[in-house]
Amino acid sequence: MRLWRPFILLIPLLMGVFAVHYSCSDNRPKDSIPVQQSGSTLTGHWGLEKLSDYGLFQGRLADLIPAEGVLPYDLNMPLFSDYALKARFVKMPEGKKAIYNDKSVFEFPEGTILIKNFLYPNDFRDETKGRKIIETRLLIHESSGWKALPYIWNEEQTEAYLEVAGGRKEISWIHTDGKQKTLQYSIPNVNQCKGCHVKASRLIPIGPSARQLNKNFAYSDGIMNQLLRWRNAGILDQLPDDLSQCPTVPDWNHPEGSSLESRARAYLDINCAHCHSKEGPANTSGLLLDIHETNPSSLGIYKAPVAAGRGSGNLLYDIVPGKPQESILLYRMQSTDPGVMMPELGRKMVHEEGVQLISEWIAAMKPSSF
């Protein structure tokens, strides 16, 4: 018994050490907890289990009626995502504001949530025939940076659940031409979200910049320019008094009042420049497609790719002025081969209208100008 006594006396000490170790081994960062909580359980350390737990919408969830303090918004030129429509909202912490700038995405305060719902009308020709929401992506700005979370809607359209591994859903709809389309729609996992949202090694939003938000929006109480609405709502600081000083980009699908050049550059900016820019992950390609780029070679004109292969289609240059079918840029937009297509993520279908736009832009280029 005397031999065991020292070990018996050590038991409380060992239990204390174990308790301390256990608490320290839960290395979940405190700032990984979502900003908006309403008492729901967490799914691991990622976020709340259900979309409804954030309290971003009121009434029937699928109606997407924003709760108090949640503001809808839209972009002039949205990124193509297999023809999915998007319903966007922003929620900022009370008393905090985004900082305006005229070149890049606004600086949003910690605590901001950007909400993007991906949905398909049953019939694109008549949206009164109903719709189906496929997924909702949340971008949450925490003290450690932005976090992307995908929520997948159930068949009953009553709830969306966090799926950090992403998922797939078969969807079908009647397209604008009256033909039925079917698609194995892919919801990206958390890491795939980074594929588009990482710039200079930081995850950031892509859409909400001055040039994308500078447009009228039909709010429930009337039509107003979005930048003014954000300022009046107290969520945007340093907006110029003269809105004509703020940049804007055209809608690619509405040629009225805008040039082919401006629509094509805006299309490439939102669909390609999140990677193909000086701070993007594809900057080593030398192909820079952001809207501020002015160097013809950087834009791909008579620029040879850094690596030949299937992605080039045995073509010589990214863009050959006057010859869209000899341009690698268009070749990759027309492909659905995962080893060839661009963008690499976010689509499985060819954006026929986008291909037509870029084809017309390249065809209109005069070789003698370069």
Tab-separated table of C-alpha atoms in Angstrom:
chain	number	residue	atom	x	y	z
A	1	MET	CA	0.000	0.000	0.000
A	2	ARG	CA	2.870	2.327	0.817
A	3	LEU	CA	4.212	1.785	-2.715
A	4	TRP	CA	0.919	3.011	-4.280
A	5	ARG	CA	0.455	5.991	-1.950
A	6	PRO	CA	2.645	8.465	-3.978
A	7	PHE	CA	0.711	7.616	-7.161
A	8	ILE	CA	-2.636	8.031	-5.382
A	9	LEU	CA	-1.539	11.478	-4.195
A	10	LEU	CA	-0.591	12.385	-7.798
A	11	ILE	CA	-4.039	11.563	-9.254
A	12	PRO	CA	-5.641	14.992	-8.565
A	13	LEU	CA	-2.564	16.714	-10.026
A	14	LEU	CA	-2.669	14.546	-13.164
A	15	MET	CA	-6.394	15.230	-13.571
A	16	GLY	CA	-5.725	18.946	-13.383
A	17	VAL	CA	-2.974	18.722	-15.993
A	18	PHE	CA	-5.283	16.717	-18.246
A	19	ALA	CA	-8.035	19.259	-17.866
A	20	VAL	CA	-5.713	22.130	-18.815
A	21	HIS	CA	-4.319	20.181	-21.759
A	22	TYR	CA	-7.804	19.294	-22.999
A	23	SER	CA	-8.962	22.880	-22.911
A	24	CYS	CA	-5.818	24.025	-24.752
A	25	SER	CA	-6.113	21.255	-27.349
A	26	ASP	CA	-9.370	22.850	-28.570
A	27	ASN	CA	-7.415	25.133	-30.850
A	28	ARG	CA	-10.483	26.491	-32.593
A	29	PRO	CA	-9.787	30.185	-33.073
A	30	LYS	CA	-12.267	32.355	-31.235
A	31	ASP	CA	-12.764	34.535	-34.272
A	32	SER	CA	-13.937	31.531	-36.289
A	33	ILE	CA	-17.279	31.818	-34.555
A	34	PRO	CA	-19.719	33.622	-36.842
A	35	VAL	CA	-20.537	37.202	-36.103
A	36	GLN	CA	-24.293	36.720	-36.071
A	37	GLN	CA	-25.446	34.045	-33.662
A	38	SER	CA	-28.897	33.269	-32.392
A	39	GLY	CA	-28.234	30.361	-30.087
A	40	SER	CA	-27.867	27.653	-32.718
A	41	THR	CA	-25.217	24.975	-32.671
A	42	LEU	CA	-22.040	25.346	-34.666
A	43	THR	CA	-21.031	22.938	-37.391
A	44	GLY	CA	-17.512	22.218	-36.234
A	45	HIS	CA	-15.672	25.512	-36.087
A	46	TRP	CA	-16.987	26.744	-39.416
A	47	GLY	CA	-20.301	28.446	-38.860
A	48	LEU	CA	-23.907	28.081	-37.829
A	49	GLU	CA	-25.634	24.917	-38.936
A	50	LYS	CA	-28.582	26.526	-40.712
A	51	LEU	CA	-28.956	29.660	-42.802
A	52	SER	CA	-31.993	30.688	-40.773
A	53	ASP	CA	-29.841	30.730	-37.629
A	54	TYR	CA	-28.225	33.983	-38.773
A	55	GLY	CA	-31.536	35.858	-38.779
A	56	LEU	CA	-30.756	37.518	-42.107
A	57	PHE	CA	-34.264	37.057	-43.516
A	58	GLN	CA	-37.738	37.426	-42.109
A	59	GLY	CA	-40.909	35.476	-42.855
A	60	ARG	CA	-40.688	32.439	-45.122
A	61	LEU	CA	-36.990	31.873	-45.694
A	62	ALA	CA	-37.309	31.134	-49.427
A	63	ASP	CA	-38.936	34.525	-50.003
A	64	LEU	CA	-35.566	36.126	-49.107
A	65	ILE	CA	-37.189	39.140	-47.469
A	66	PRO	CA	-34.310	40.951	-45.753
A	67	ALA	CA	-34.471	41.406	-42.000
A	68	GLU	CA	-33.883	44.841	-40.484
A	69	GLY	CA	-30.371	46.005	-41.199
A	70	VAL	CA	-29.955	43.721	-44.227
A	71	LEU	CA	-29.824	45.548	-47.562
A	72	PRO	CA	-30.282	43.992	-51.020
A	73	TYR	CA	-27.932	44.955	-53.823
A	74	ASP	CA	-27.041	43.992	-57.361
A	75	LEU	CA	-24.058	44.265	-59.695
A	76	ASN	CA	-23.859	45.898	-63.095
A	77	MET	CA	-21.915	42.960	-64.525
A	78	PRO	CA	-22.315	39.685	-62.603
A	79	LEU	CA	-19.968	36.734	-62.920
A	80	PHE	CA	-21.360	33.927	-65.082
A	81	SER	CA	-22.349	30.888	-63.019
A	82	ASP	CA	-24.100	28.484	-65.390
A	83	TYR	CA	-26.963	30.926	-65.900
A	84	ALA	CA	-27.864	30.969	-62.184
A	85	LEU	CA	-29.517	34.193	-61.073
A	86	LYS	CA	-28.236	35.743	-57.864
A	87	ALA	CA	-29.951	37.596	-55.056
A	88	ARG	CA	-27.389	39.559	-53.048
A	89	PHE	CA	-27.595	41.209	-49.647
A	90	VAL	CA	-25.227	42.941	-47.247
A	91	LYS	CA	-25.349	43.119	-43.469
A	92	MET	CA	-22.956	45.372	-41.598
A	93	PRO	CA	-22.522	45.742	-37.853
A	94	GLU	CA	-24.466	48.654	-36.414
A	95	GLY	CA	-22.587	51.943	-36.590
A	96	LYS	CA	-19.912	50.614	-38.942
A	97	LYS	CA	-19.313	51.669	-42.558
A	98	ALA	CA	-17.567	50.414	-45.659
A	99	ILE	CA	-14.917	52.760	-47.059
A	100	TYR	CA	-15.462	53.940	-50.638
A	101	ASN	CA	-12.746	53.833	-53.242
A	102	ASP	CA	-13.097	54.141	-56.998
A	103	LYS	CA	-10.823	51.307	-58.116
A	104	SER	CA	-11.343	48.149	-56.094
A	105	VAL	CA	-13.767	46.368	-53.804
A	106	PHE	CA	-14.735	48.495	-50.799
A	107	GLU	CA	-13.037	48.031	-47.455
A	108	PHE	CA	-15.705	46.424	-45.282
A	109	PRO	CA	-15.610	46.528	-41.474
A	110	GLU	CA	-15.163	43.451	-39.365
A	111	GLY	CA	-18.544	41.892	-38.746
A	112	THR	CA	-19.824	42.386	-42.308
A	113	ILE	CA	-21.757	39.536	-43.926
A	114	LEU	CA	-22.177	39.411	-47.716
A	115	ILE	CA	-24.980	37.064	-48.747
A	116	LYS	CA	-25.310	35.601	-52.253
A	117	ASN	CA	-28.204	33.292	-53.159
A	118	PHE	CA	-27.958	31.208	-56.362
A	119	LEU	CA	-31.320	30.385	-57.913
A	120	TYR	CA	-32.997	29.273	-61.134
A	121	PRO	CA	-36.467	30.291	-62.356
A	122	ASN	CA	-38.476	27.294	-63.501
A	123	ASP	CA	-38.963	29.174	-66.754
A	124	PHE	CA	-36.617	32.023	-67.626
A	125	ARG	CA	-39.305	33.443	-69.923
A	126	ASP	CA	-41.815	33.801	-67.096
A	127	GLU	CA	-40.484	34.141	-63.558
A	128	THR	CA	-44.034	34.021	-62.131
A	129	LYS	CA	-43.827	30.241	-62.674
A	130	GLY	CA	-41.646	29.888	-59.613
A	131	ARG	CA	-38.008	29.396	-58.835
A	132	LYS	CA	-35.667	27.145	-56.934
A	133	ILE	CA	-32.860	28.366	-54.682
A	134	ILE	CA	-29.863	26.047	-54.910
A	135	GLU	CA	-27.315	27.501	-52.529
A	136	THR	CA	-26.470	30.513	-50.415
A	137	ARG	CA	-22.885	31.615	-49.939
A	138	LEU	CA	-21.931	33.746	-46.981
A	139	LEU	CA	-18.768	35.818	-46.839
A	140	ILE	CA	-18.195	36.730	-43.206
A	141	HIS	CA	-15.554	39.266	-42.234
A	142	GLU	CA	-13.928	38.203	-38.995
A	143	SER	CA	-10.905	39.591	-37.171
A	144	SER	CA	-8.673	37.094	-38.980
A	145	GLY	CA	-10.120	37.960	-42.391
A	146	TRP	CA	-12.964	36.851	-44.624
A	147	LYS	CA	-14.471	33.392	-44.372
A	148	ALA	CA	-16.586	31.746	-47.116
A	149	LEU	CA	-19.376	29.348	-46.155
A	150	PRO	CA	-21.667	27.447	-48.573
A	151	TYR	CA	-25.218	26.577	-47.495
A	152	ILE	CA	-27.244	24.124	-49.595
A	153	TRP	CA	-31.036	24.391	-49.758
A	154	ASN	CA	-33.278	21.383	-49.137
A	155	GLU	CA	-35.802	20.171	-51.685
A	156	GLU	CA	-38.679	21.644	-49.658
A	157	GLN	CA	-37.046	25.084	-49.892
A	158	THR	CA	-37.553	25.578	-46.173
A	159	GLU	CA	-33.920	25.657	-45.058
A	160	ALA	CA	-30.296	25.716	-46.215
A	161	TYR	CA	-27.638	23.778	-44.340
A	162	LEU	CA	-23.922	24.408	-44.062
A	163	GLU	CA	-21.940	21.979	-46.232
A	164	VAL	CA	-18.246	22.761	-45.938
A	165	ALA	CA	-17.510	19.944	-48.415
A	166	GLY	CA	-19.819	21.468	-51.035
A	167	GLY	CA	-22.141	19.262	-53.066
A	168	ARG	CA	-23.957	18.602	-56.315
A	169	LYS	CA	-27.557	18.955	-57.397
A	170	GLU	CA	-29.297	18.057	-60.622
A	171	ILE	CA	-31.345	20.979	-61.798
A	172	SER	CA	-33.404	21.728	-64.879
A	173	TRP	CA	-35.180	24.761	-66.242
A	174	ILE	CA	-36.763	26.196	-69.358
A	175	HIS	CA	-34.219	28.572	-70.865
A	176	THR	CA	-34.841	31.868	-72.624
A	177	ASP	CA	-35.072	30.071	-75.977
A	178	GLY	CA	-37.871	27.798	-74.708
A	179	LYS	CA	-35.614	24.730	-74.533
A	180	GLN	CA	-35.193	22.661	-71.403
A	181	LYS	CA	-31.727	22.619	-69.890
A	182	THR	CA	-30.424	20.145	-67.310
A	183	LEU	CA	-27.261	20.496	-65.290
A	184	GLN	CA	-25.325	18.739	-62.544
A	185	TYR	CA	-24.823	21.903	-60.555
A	186	SER	CA	-21.726	22.007	-58.338
A	187	ILE	CA	-21.648	23.843	-55.019
A	188	PRO	CA	-18.011	24.656	-54.209
A	189	ASN	CA	-16.420	23.515	-50.993
A	190	VAL	CA	-14.785	25.987	-48.642
A	191	ASN	CA	-11.348	25.631	-50.241
A	192	GLN	CA	-12.721	26.006	-53.770
A	193	CYS	CA	-14.231	29.339	-52.726
A	194	LYS	CA	-10.673	30.517	-52.212
A	195	GLY	CA	-9.929	29.685	-55.857
A	196	CYS	CA	-11.793	32.819	-56.934
A	197	HIS	CA	-11.689	34.982	-53.819
A	198	VAL	CA	-7.979	34.976	-52.964
A	199	LYS	CA	-5.966	38.027	-53.944
A	200	ALA	CA	-2.476	38.776	-52.615
A	201	SER	CA	-2.862	35.682	-50.418
A	202	ARG	CA	-5.979	37.130	-48.760
A	203	LEU	CA	-9.571	36.004	-49.226
A	204	ILE	CA	-11.627	39.022	-50.290
A	205	PRO	CA	-15.015	39.749	-51.919
A	206	ILE	CA	-15.107	40.104	-55.715
A	207	GLY	CA	-18.209	42.079	-56.574
A	208	PRO	CA	-19.084	45.095	-54.392
A	209	SER	CA	-16.968	47.877	-55.904
A	210	ALA	CA	-18.041	51.366	-56.950
A	211	ARG	CA	-18.159	50.459	-60.642
A	212	GLN	CA	-20.376	47.448	-59.947
A	213	LEU	CA	-22.725	49.129	-57.459
A	214	ASN	CA	-23.161	52.409	-59.326
A	215	LYS	CA	-26.654	51.723	-60.687
A	216	ASN	CA	-30.288	52.141	-59.742
A	217	PHE	CA	-31.987	49.434	-57.702
A	218	ALA	CA	-35.707	48.846	-57.127
A	219	TYR	CA	-35.966	48.860	-53.329
A	220	SER	CA	-39.244	48.105	-51.597
A	221	ASP	CA	-39.770	51.846	-51.047
A	222	GLY	CA	-38.668	53.063	-54.448
A	223	ILE	CA	-35.850	53.233	-56.975
A	224	MET	CA	-32.529	54.717	-55.914
A	225	ASN	CA	-28.866	54.602	-56.887
A	226	GLN	CA	-27.240	51.932	-54.764
A	227	LEU	CA	-24.242	54.051	-53.743
A	228	LEU	CA	-26.559	56.793	-52.466
A	229	ARG	CA	-28.698	54.237	-50.685
A	230	TRP	CA	-25.675	52.756	-48.938
A	231	ARG	CA	-24.587	56.240	-47.831
A	232	ASN	CA	-28.084	57.172	-46.667
A	233	ALA	CA	-28.311	53.903	-44.769
A	234	GLY	CA	-25.122	54.849	-42.955
A	235	ILE	CA	-23.052	51.954	-44.262
A	236	LEU	CA	-20.789	53.751	-46.783
A	237	ASP	CA	-18.231	56.449	-46.022
A	238	GLN	CA	-16.247	58.819	-48.279
A	239	LEU	CA	-18.665	58.612	-51.239
A	240	PRO	CA	-18.062	61.625	-53.563
A	241	ASP	CA	-20.898	64.160	-53.502
A	242	ASP	CA	-20.984	64.134	-57.295
A	243	LEU	CA	-22.002	60.662	-58.447
A	244	SER	CA	-20.759	61.445	-61.941
A	245	GLN	CA	-17.262	61.161	-60.445
A	246	CYS	CA	-17.913	57.521	-59.559
A	247	PRO	CA	-16.958	54.813	-62.072
A	248	THR	CA	-19.454	52.414	-63.558
A	249	VAL	CA	-19.432	49.455	-65.926
A	250	PRO	CA	-22.154	48.473	-68.399
A	251	ASP	CA	-24.304	45.372	-68.362
A	252	TRP	CA	-22.828	43.051	-70.977
A	253	ASN	CA	-26.338	42.148	-72.107
A	254	HIS	CA	-27.504	45.707	-72.759
A	255	PRO	CA	-25.516	47.285	-75.579
A	256	GLU	CA	-27.635	50.444	-75.560
A	257	GLY	CA	-25.492	53.412	-74.601
A	258	SER	CA	-22.270	51.481	-74.123
A	259	SER	CA	-19.461	50.501	-76.441
A	260	LEU	CA	-18.472	46.967	-77.401
A	261	GLU	CA	-15.050	47.680	-75.875
A	262	SER	CA	-16.492	48.708	-72.491
A	263	ARG	CA	-18.814	45.699	-72.298
A	264	ALA	CA	-16.092	43.231	-73.246
A	265	ARG	CA	-13.604	44.692	-70.754
A	266	ALA	CA	-16.230	44.672	-68.004
A	267	TYR	CA	-17.057	41.044	-68.818
A	268	LEU	CA	-13.408	39.959	-68.620
A	269	ASP	CA	-12.915	42.004	-65.452
A	270	ILE	CA	-15.610	40.253	-63.430
A	271	ASN	CA	-15.179	36.771	-64.919
A	272	CYS	CA	-11.394	36.539	-65.215
A	273	ALA	CA	-9.571	39.284	-63.310
A	274	HIS	CA	-10.024	37.755	-59.861
A	275	CYS	CA	-7.234	35.407	-61.012
A	276	HIS	CA	-5.761	37.272	-63.977
A	277	SER	CA	-4.603	40.442	-62.246
A	278	LYS	CA	-1.331	41.598	-60.736
A	279	GLU	CA	-2.313	40.324	-57.277
A	280	GLY	CA	-4.301	37.315	-58.496
A	281	PRO	CA	-3.156	33.682	-58.435
A	282	ALA	CA	-2.757	33.615	-62.251
A	283	ASN	CA	-0.450	36.640	-62.421
A	284	THR	CA	2.454	34.397	-63.417
A	285	SER	CA	0.704	33.829	-66.749
A	286	GLY	CA	1.313	37.463	-67.653
A	287	LEU	CA	-2.290	37.677	-68.876
A	288	LEU	CA	-3.881	40.516	-66.899
A	289	LEU	CA	-7.540	41.139	-67.596
A	290	ASP	CA	-8.612	43.615	-64.952
A	291	ILE	CA	-10.429	46.675	-66.159
A	292	HIS	CA	-7.545	49.039	-65.354
A	293	GLU	CA	-4.996	47.192	-67.521
A	294	THR	CA	-3.844	49.217	-70.539
A	295	ASN	CA	-0.859	47.244	-71.838
A	296	PRO	CA	-2.028	45.422	-75.016
A	297	SER	CA	0.405	42.573	-74.458
A	298	SER	CA	-0.757	42.081	-70.865
A	299	LEU	CA	-4.311	41.961	-72.202
A	300	GLY	CA	-3.250	39.055	-74.400
A	301	ILE	CA	-2.910	40.784	-77.754
A	302	TYR	CA	-0.253	38.930	-79.732
A	303	LYS	CA	0.900	37.447	-76.420
A	304	ALA	CA	2.149	33.862	-76.511
A	305	PRO	CA	1.107	31.708	-73.529
A	306	VAL	CA	3.784	30.963	-70.934
A	307	ALA	CA	3.177	27.237	-71.419
A	308	ALA	CA	1.946	25.399	-74.494
A	309	GLY	CA	-0.323	22.405	-74.136
A	310	ARG	CA	-3.933	21.364	-74.369
A	311	GLY	CA	-4.963	24.690	-72.890
A	312	SER	CA	-3.620	26.551	-75.900
A	313	GLY	CA	-5.390	24.383	-78.475
A	314	ASN	CA	-2.244	24.605	-80.630
A	315	LEU	CA	-2.939	28.301	-81.106
A	316	LEU	CA	-0.156	30.876	-80.935
A	317	TYR	CA	-1.551	33.884	-79.104
A	318	ASP	CA	-4.067	34.679	-76.394
A	319	ILE	CA	-5.722	37.223	-78.676
A	320	VAL	CA	-5.205	37.635	-82.413
A	321	PRO	CA	-6.817	40.937	-83.462
A	322	GLY	CA	-9.539	40.391	-86.052
A	323	LYS	CA	-9.394	36.610	-85.639
A	324	PRO	CA	-11.376	35.326	-82.667
A	325	GLN	CA	-11.127	31.678	-83.734
A	326	GLU	CA	-7.326	31.915	-83.650
A	327	SER	CA	-7.383	33.351	-80.122
A	328	ILE	CA	-6.660	31.123	-77.120
A	329	LEU	CA	-8.842	33.314	-74.902
A	330	LEU	CA	-11.954	32.471	-76.892
A	331	TYR	CA	-10.916	28.827	-77.359
A	332	ARG	CA	-10.846	28.310	-73.596
A	333	MET	CA	-14.129	30.137	-73.061
A	334	GLN	CA	-15.782	27.782	-75.572
A	335	SER	CA	-14.552	24.634	-73.834
A	336	THR	CA	-16.122	22.564	-71.060
A	337	ASP	CA	-13.062	20.302	-70.788
A	338	PRO	CA	-11.800	20.724	-67.194
A	339	GLY	CA	-8.215	20.752	-68.482
A	340	VAL	CA	-8.900	23.525	-70.969
A	341	MET	CA	-11.863	25.643	-69.882
A	342	MET	CA	-11.626	29.097	-68.398
A	343	PRO	CA	-12.637	30.068	-65.851
A	344	GLU	CA	-11.671	26.794	-64.232
A	345	LEU	CA	-14.292	27.042	-61.483
A	346	GLY	CA	-17.875	28.182	-61.257
A	347	ARG	CA	-19.179	26.862	-64.528
A	348	LYS	CA	-19.849	23.656	-66.445
A	349	MET	CA	-21.663	25.231	-69.343
A	350	VAL	CA	-20.482	27.531	-72.095
A	351	HIS	CA	-21.750	31.068	-71.680
A	352	GLU	CA	-22.934	31.430	-75.250
A	353	GLU	CA	-23.711	35.120	-74.942
A	354	GLY	CA	-20.351	35.829	-73.285
A	355	VAL	CA	-18.528	33.945	-76.048
A	356	GLN	CA	-20.435	35.978	-78.615
A	357	LEU	CA	-19.488	39.237	-76.889
A	358	ILE	CA	-15.767	38.444	-76.689
A	359	SER	CA	-15.782	37.059	-80.215
A	360	GLU	CA	-17.251	40.317	-81.536
A	361	TRP	CA	-14.726	42.328	-79.504
A	362	ILE	CA	-11.748	40.447	-80.929
A	363	ALA	CA	-13.194	40.517	-84.455
A	364	ALA	CA	-13.535	44.298	-84.232
A	365	MET	CA	-9.848	44.767	-83.371
A	366	LYS	CA	-7.748	46.097	-86.255
A	367	PRO	CA	-4.395	44.285	-86.556
A	368	SER	CA	-2.796	47.493	-87.793
A	369	SER	CA	-3.499	49.123	-84.430
A	370	PHE	CA	-1.096	46.836	-82.569
